[in-house]
XYZ file of C-alpha atoms in Angstrom:
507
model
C 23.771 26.160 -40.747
C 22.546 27.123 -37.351
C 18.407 27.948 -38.974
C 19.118 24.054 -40.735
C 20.096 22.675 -37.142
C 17.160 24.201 -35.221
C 14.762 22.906 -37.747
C 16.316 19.837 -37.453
C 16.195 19.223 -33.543
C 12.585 18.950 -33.395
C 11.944 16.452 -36.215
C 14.991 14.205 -34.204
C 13.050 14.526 -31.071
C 9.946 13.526 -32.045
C 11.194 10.655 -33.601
C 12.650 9.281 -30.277
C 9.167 10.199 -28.472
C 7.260 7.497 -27.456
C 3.517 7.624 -28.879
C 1.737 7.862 -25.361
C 1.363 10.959 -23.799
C 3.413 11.116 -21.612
C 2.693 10.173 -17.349
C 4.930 11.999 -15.096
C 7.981 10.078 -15.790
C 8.498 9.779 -19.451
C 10.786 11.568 -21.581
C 10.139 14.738 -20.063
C 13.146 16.015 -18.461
C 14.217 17.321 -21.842
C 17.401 17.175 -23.706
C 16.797 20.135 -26.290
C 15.651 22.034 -22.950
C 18.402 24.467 -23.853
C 17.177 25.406 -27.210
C 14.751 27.703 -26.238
C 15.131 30.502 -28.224
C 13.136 31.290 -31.314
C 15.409 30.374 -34.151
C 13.902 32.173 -36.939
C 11.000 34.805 -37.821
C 9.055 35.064 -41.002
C 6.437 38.081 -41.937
C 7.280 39.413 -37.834
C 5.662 36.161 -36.509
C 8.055 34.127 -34.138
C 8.577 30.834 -34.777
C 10.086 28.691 -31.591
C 12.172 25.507 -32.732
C 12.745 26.608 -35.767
C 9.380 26.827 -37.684
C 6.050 26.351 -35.400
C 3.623 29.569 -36.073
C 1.072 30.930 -34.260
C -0.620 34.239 -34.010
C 0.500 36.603 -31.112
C -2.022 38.357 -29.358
C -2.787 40.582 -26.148
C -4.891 39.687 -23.139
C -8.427 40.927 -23.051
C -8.226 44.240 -20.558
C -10.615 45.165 -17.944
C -13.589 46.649 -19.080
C -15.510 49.453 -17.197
C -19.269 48.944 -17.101
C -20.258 52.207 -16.991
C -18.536 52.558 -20.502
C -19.451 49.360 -21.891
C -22.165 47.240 -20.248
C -22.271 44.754 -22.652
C -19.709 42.365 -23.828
C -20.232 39.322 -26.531
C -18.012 36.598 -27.497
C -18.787 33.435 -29.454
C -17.737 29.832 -27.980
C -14.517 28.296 -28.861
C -14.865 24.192 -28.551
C -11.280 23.341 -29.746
C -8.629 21.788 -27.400
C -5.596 22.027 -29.688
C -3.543 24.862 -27.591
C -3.408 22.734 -24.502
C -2.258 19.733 -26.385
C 0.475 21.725 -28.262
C 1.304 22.958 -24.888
C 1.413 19.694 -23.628
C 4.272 18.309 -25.648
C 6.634 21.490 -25.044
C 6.586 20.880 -21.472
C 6.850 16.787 -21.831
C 10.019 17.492 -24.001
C 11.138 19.892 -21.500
C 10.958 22.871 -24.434
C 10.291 26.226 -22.189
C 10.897 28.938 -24.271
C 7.577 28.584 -26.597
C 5.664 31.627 -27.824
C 2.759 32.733 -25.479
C 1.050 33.072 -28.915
C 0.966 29.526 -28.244
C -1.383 29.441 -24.323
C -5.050 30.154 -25.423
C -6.678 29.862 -22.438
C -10.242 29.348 -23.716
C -9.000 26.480 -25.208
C -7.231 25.304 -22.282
C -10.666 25.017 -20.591
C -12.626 23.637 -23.262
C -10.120 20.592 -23.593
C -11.827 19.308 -20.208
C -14.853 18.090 -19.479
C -16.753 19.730 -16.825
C -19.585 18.640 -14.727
C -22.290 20.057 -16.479
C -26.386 19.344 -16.709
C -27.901 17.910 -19.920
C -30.523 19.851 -21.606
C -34.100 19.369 -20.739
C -36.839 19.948 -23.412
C -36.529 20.540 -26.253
C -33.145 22.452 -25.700
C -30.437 21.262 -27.749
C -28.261 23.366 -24.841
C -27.990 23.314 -21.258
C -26.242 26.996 -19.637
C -25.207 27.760 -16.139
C -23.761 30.297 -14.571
C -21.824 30.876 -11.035
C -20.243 33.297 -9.036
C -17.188 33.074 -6.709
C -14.320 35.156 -5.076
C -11.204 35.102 -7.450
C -8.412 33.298 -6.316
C -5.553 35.525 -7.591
C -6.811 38.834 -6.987
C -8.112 39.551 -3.367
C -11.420 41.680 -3.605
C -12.401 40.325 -7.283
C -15.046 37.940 -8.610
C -14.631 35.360 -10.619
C -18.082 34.410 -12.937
C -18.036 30.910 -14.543
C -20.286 30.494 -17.446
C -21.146 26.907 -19.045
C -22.804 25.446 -21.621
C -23.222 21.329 -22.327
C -24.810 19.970 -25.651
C -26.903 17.328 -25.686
C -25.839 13.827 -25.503
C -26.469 11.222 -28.338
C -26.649 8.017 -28.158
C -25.404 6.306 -31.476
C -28.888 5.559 -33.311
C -29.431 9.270 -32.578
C -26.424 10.169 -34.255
C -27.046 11.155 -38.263
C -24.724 9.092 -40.530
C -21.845 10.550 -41.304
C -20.543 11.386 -44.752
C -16.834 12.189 -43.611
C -13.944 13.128 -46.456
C -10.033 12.096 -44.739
C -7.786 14.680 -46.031
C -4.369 13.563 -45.325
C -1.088 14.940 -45.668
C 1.216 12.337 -47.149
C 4.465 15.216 -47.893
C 7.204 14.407 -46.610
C 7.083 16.995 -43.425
C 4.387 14.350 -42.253
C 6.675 11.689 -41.945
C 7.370 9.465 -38.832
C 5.676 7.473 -36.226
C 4.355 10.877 -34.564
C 2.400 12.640 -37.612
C 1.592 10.545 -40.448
C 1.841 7.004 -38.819
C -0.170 8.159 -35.700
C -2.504 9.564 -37.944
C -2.924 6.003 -39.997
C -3.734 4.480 -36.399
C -6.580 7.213 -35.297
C -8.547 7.146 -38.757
C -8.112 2.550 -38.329
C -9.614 3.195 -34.900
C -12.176 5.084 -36.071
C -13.241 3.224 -38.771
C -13.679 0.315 -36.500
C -16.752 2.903 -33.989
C -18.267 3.724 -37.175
C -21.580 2.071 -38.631
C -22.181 0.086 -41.657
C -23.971 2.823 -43.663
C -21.438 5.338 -42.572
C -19.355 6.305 -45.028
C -16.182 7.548 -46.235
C -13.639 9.321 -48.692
C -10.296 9.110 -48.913
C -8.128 12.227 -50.303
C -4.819 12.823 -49.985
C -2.084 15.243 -51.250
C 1.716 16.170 -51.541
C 3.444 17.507 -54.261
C -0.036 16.423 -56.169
C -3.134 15.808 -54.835
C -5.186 12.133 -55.531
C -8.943 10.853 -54.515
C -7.685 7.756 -53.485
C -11.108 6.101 -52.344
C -14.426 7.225 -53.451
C -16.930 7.628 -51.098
C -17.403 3.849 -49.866
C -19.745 2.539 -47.021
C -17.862 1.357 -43.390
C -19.628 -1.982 -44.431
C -16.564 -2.328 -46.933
C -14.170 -1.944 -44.436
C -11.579 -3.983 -45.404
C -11.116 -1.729 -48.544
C -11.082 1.558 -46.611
C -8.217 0.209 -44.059
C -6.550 -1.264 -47.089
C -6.693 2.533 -48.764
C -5.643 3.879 -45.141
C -2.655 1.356 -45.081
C -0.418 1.959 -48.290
C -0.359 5.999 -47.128
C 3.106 7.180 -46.940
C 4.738 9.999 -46.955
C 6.902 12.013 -49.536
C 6.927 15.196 -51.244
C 6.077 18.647 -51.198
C 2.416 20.159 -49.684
C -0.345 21.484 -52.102
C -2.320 21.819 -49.267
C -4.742 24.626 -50.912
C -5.550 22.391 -54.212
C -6.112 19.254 -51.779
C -8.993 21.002 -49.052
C -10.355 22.248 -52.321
C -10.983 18.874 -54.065
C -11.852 17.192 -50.425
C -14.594 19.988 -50.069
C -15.571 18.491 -53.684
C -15.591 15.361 -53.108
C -18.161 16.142 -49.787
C -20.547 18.086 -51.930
C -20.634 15.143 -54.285
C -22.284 12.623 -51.847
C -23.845 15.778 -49.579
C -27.161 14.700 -48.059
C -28.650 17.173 -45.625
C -29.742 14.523 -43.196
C -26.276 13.448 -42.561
C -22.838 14.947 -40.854
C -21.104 15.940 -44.183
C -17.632 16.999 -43.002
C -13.986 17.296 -43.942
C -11.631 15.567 -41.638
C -7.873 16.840 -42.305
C -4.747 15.641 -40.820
C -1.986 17.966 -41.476
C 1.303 19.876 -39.892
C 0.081 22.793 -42.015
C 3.090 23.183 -43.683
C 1.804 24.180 -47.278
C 4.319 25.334 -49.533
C 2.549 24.643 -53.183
C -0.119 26.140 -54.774
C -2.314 28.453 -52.759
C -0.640 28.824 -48.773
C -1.923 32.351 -48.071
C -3.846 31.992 -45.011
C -6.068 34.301 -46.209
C -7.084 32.954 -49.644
C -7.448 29.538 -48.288
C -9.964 30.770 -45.507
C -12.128 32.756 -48.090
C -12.456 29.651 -50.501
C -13.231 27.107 -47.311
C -16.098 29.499 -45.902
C -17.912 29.245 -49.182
C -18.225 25.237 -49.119
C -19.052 25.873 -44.710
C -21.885 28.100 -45.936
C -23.289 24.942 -47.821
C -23.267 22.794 -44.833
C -19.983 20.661 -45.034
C -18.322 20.924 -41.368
C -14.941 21.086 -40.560
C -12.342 19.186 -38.424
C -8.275 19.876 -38.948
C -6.285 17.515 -36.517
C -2.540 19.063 -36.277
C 0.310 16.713 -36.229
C 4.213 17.490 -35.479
C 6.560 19.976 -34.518
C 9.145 22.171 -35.832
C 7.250 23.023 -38.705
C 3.888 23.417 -37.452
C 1.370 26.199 -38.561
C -1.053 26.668 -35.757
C -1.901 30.289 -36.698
C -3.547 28.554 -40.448
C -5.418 25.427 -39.020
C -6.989 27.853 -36.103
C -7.888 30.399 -38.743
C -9.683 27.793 -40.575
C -11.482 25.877 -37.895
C -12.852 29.506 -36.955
C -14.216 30.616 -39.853
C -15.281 27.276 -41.628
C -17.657 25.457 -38.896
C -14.678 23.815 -37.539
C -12.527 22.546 -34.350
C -9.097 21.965 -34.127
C -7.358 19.806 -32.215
C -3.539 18.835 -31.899
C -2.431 15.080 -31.546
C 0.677 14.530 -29.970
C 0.445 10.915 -28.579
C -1.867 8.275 -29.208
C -3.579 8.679 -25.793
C -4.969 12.060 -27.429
C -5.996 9.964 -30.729
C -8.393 8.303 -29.014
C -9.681 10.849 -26.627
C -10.424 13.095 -29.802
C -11.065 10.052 -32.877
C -12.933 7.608 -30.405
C -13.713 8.668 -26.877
C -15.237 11.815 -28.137
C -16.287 11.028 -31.690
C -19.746 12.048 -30.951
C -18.603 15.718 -30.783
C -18.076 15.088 -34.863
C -21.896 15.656 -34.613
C -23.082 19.467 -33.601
C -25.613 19.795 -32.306
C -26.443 23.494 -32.058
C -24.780 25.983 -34.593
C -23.431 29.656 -34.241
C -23.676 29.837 -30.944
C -23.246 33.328 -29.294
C -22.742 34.448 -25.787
C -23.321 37.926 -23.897
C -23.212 39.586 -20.773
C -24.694 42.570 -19.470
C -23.590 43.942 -16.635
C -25.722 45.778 -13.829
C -23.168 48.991 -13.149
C -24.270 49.696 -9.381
C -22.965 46.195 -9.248
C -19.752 45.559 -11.205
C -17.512 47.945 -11.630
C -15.240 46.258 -14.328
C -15.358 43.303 -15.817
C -12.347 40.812 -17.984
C -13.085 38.230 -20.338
C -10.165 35.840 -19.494
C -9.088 33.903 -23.154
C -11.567 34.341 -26.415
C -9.383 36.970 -27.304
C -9.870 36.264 -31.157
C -13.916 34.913 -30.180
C -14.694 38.606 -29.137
C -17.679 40.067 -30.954
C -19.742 43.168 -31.998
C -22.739 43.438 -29.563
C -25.244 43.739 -32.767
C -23.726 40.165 -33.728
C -25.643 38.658 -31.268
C -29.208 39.174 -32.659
C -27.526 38.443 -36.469
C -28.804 35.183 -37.426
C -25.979 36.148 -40.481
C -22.993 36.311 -38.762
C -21.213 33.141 -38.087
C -19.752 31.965 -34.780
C -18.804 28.661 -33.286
C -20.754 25.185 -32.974
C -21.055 22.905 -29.888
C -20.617 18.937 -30.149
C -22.910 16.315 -28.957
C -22.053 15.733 -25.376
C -19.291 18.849 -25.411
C -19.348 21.282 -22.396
C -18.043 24.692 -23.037
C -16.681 27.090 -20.509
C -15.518 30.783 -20.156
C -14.431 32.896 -17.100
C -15.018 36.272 -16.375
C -13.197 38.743 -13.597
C -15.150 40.986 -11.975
C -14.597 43.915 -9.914
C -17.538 44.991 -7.692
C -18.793 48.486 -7.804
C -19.491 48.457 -3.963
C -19.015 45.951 -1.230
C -20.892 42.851 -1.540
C -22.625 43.542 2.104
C -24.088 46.907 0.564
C -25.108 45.318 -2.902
C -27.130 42.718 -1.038
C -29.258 45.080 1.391
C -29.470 47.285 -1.461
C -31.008 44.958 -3.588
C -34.025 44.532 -1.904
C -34.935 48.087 -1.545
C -33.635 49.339 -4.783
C -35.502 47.718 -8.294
C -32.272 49.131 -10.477
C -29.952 46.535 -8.966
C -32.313 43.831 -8.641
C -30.240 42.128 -11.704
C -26.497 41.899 -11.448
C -25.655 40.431 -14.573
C -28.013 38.839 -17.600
C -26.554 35.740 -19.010
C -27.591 35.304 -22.741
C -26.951 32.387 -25.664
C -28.499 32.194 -29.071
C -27.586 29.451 -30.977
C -29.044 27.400 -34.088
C -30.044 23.547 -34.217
C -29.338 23.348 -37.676
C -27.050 25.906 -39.887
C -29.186 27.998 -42.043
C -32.127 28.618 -39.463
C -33.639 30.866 -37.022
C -31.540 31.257 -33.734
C -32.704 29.768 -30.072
C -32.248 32.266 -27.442
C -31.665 31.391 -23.174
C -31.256 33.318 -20.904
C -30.061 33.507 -16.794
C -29.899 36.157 -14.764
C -28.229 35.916 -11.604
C -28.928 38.494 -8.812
C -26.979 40.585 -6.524
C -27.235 38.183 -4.193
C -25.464 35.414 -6.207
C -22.311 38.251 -5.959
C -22.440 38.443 -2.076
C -23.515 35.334 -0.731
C -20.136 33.521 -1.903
C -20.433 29.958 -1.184
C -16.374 27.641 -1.202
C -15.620 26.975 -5.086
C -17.043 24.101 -6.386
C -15.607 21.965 -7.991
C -16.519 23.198 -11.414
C -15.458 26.371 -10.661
C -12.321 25.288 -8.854
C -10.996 23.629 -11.986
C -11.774 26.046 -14.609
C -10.097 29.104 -12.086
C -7.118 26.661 -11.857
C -6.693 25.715 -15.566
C -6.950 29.923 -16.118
C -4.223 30.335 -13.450
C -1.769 27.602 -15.281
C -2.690 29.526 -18.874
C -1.891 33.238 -17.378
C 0.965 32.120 -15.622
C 2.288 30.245 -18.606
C 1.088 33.307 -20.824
C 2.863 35.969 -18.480
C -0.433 37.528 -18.178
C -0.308 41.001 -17.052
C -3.576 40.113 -15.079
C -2.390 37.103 -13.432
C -2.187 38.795 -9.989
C -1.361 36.321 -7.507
C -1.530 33.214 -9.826
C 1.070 30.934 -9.375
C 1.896 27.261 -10.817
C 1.253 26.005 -6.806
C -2.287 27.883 -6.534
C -3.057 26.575 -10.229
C -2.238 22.872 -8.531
C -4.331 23.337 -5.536
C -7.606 24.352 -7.380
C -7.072 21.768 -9.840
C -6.466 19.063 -7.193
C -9.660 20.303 -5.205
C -11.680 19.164 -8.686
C -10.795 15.384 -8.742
C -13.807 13.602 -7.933
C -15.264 13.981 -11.748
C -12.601 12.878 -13.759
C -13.861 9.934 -16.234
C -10.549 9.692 -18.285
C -7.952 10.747 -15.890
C -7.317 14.117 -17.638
C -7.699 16.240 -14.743
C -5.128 13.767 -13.096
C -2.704 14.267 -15.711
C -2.967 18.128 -15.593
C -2.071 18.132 -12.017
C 1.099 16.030 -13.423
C 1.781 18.719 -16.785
C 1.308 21.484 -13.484
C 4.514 19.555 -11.975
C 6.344 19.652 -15.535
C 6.077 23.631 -15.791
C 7.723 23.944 -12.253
């Protein structure tokens, strides 16, 4: 009775949840605050409010140079970890899993400040170096990437499959009905020879509308409108026939992808993890992209829809208010477009300069330094218009006074650290490489945080405080709300605002 209770409480409380995100002074102050403990387990993975999964993991350690000069990672563009987040600390919910804080994704649901590409490029990178707030004597290296920007004639035309989840875990004005408003938003930014496919599934699985041009419109919002929810979830059979249904109408001069809208909850058919990765990289590998939007809570399995949208040219992003509908289905739709593939990072560190070295988040990104030059292996794509950013800690191997006088009389340390990206324009060809190198200077002659930097080392201090990072030194939720504040003046949405207000909500 008390497992049946717990998975209860969270279906109740969204329910009463309005559909904005919430502003400060909602319905945060949280009434199931004292149901913080995890309520059940299932295969040794813990399960807060009675069902929501996700895959624990350990903070990347520091690395010593001298040991391992090199470190690769690819790019993670999704944003769904800070929405999930998000919605704990709105309902006032504290005791969630840390499996839950990835803090790549964490930075990556912002938009920084970044150059466009110039060229040819289909990329833009930058680099910069400043003292780390949280541990006195350390580093902190900011790395960023922007893809080019598309206007809409630039954009291809998209041949996009709606998988939706119509079983009954979806129901209520927070998962299947906020869902119904997103894909009727979209529909109305999309062009007249865009088109679209409408599949859905529950305890069976139906092609409700054939692929049919945005031009018909009225048909396709008719299709979106009778959706309702009931049922149990053959999830496995449904991504199968949806992956079908996009190779039917593929043309390689469009954005062929799978759109799915799901809690994750499958419990018919084929729900291994596992098997439903392996079958959903074979259709990526013909070109068909991937977006899973998560919906709920309670029953929510995180640790699947990541999986996928890692291995099947995917992003993932979790919608818990309508605000964050539109910011992924309409304010950002041109990220639906990517517009360089695979893309791989690495580092290589100058040992008379850094001593050690931390990737902070991309725990499950990390890579095999041979990856990089593997046009075969497969790693993450960039958006039109997306920036991407990672941190790095760094300890330095000698004082920053010596490294800089030593630089210009010794050739070994003339390069601190070599900045490297290869990434793909279109899936299936060569690899691009860049490249910056930043000199010992660029470690020593520390200039105040900008405010790039001061936001992305204040949305890592909110993720290892809220992770219980062993490496969080100093960080606390007041430093977090300092650097974050100090990075206002770009803020085209207000999302930056409303992190300063989610920083508030933790304390």
């Amino acid at each position: 009775m008390k497992t049946n209770l717990f998975r209860l409480l969270p279906m109740m409380a969204a329910c009463m949840m309005a559909t904005a995100c919430d502003d400060g002074d909602g319905y945060g102050d949280g009434w199931w605050a004292g149901y913080g403990n995890y309520a059940d387990a299932e295969d040794g993975v813990p399960m807060p409010m009675g069902g929501d999964r996700f895959d624990e993991f350990q903070d990347n350690p520091f690395i010593s140079v001298k040991e391992q000069p090199v470190s690769t990672f690819s790019v993670d563009a999704d944003g769904a970890s800070y929405a999930i987040v998000r919605r704990y600390l709105n309902g006032g919910y504290t005791g969630f899993s840390t499996g839950s804080v990835r803090i790549e994704e964490f930075l990556n649901y912002f938009t920084f400040d970044y150059a466009q590409p110039t060229g040819d490029d289909a990329v833009a990178i930058n680099a910069e170096v400043g003292a780390c707030p949280w541990n006195s004597g350390h580093l902190l290296l900011r790395l960023g990437l922007k893809g080019r920007e598309l206007a809409q004639d630039e954009q291809p035309l998209a041949n996009f499959v709606f998988l939706v989840d119509v079983s009954g875990s979806m129901e209520g004005s927070d998962r299947l009905g906020l869902l119904k408003a997103g894909l009727t938003e979209l529909l109305g930014k999309m062009r007249p020879d865009d088109r679209i496919s409408l599949v859905t599934y529950s305890g069976k699985v139906e092609k409700v509308l054939e692929s049919t041009p945005v031009r018909e419109a009225d048909k396709i919002r008719k299709a979106i409108g009778q959706l309702h929810a009931s049922g149990s979830t053959a999830g496995g059979e449904a991504l199968k026939m949806a992956y079908e249904e996009a190779l039917s109408c593929y043309d390689p001069t469009k954005n062929n992808r799978v759109i799915m809208g799901t809690d994750g909850d499958f419990n018919v058919g084929v729900t291994s993890t596992e098997a439903l990765v392996e079958m959903a990289e074979g259709y990526a590998k013909r070109g068909i992209y991937f977006t899973c939007l998560g919906f709920g809570m309670g029953n929510l399995n995180d640790s699947m829809m990541e999986q996928l949208s890692n291995k099947c040219n995917g992003t993932y992003h979790y919608i818990d208010c309508e605000d964050e509908m539109m910011k992924v289905l309409v304010h950002e739709r041109e990220r639906f477009v990517s517009v360089a593939n695979d893309v791989k990072c690495q580092l290589t560190f100058n040992p008379d300069v850094v001593s050690r070295y931390r990737l902070i988040g991309y725990e499950n990104r990390v890579m095999q330094n041979e990856d990089f030059d593997d046009d075969e292996k497969d790693a993450a794509e960039i958006g039109a218009g997306q920036t991407i950013t990672a941190l790095y800690e760094l300890e330095p191997a000698v004082s920053t006074e010596l490294t800089a006088s030593e630089a210009t009389a010794d050739k070994a340390a003339d390069e601190a650290i070599a900045f490297d990206v290869r990434y793909k324009k279109s899936l299936g060809t060569a690899s691009i490489a860049l490249s910056q190198k930043l000199a010992p200077a660029d470690l020593s002659a520390l200039q105040p945080l900008s405010e790039n930097m001061s936001l992305a080392a204040g949305i890592a201090a909110f993720g290892m405080v809220l992770r219980q990072s062993p490496h969080k030194g100093e960080a606390t939720l007041d430093m977090a709300r300092e650097l974050v504040k100090q990075s206002l003046a770009f803020d085209p949405h207000g999302y930056r605002a409303q992190l300063l207000q989610l920083i508030d909500k933790a304390k």
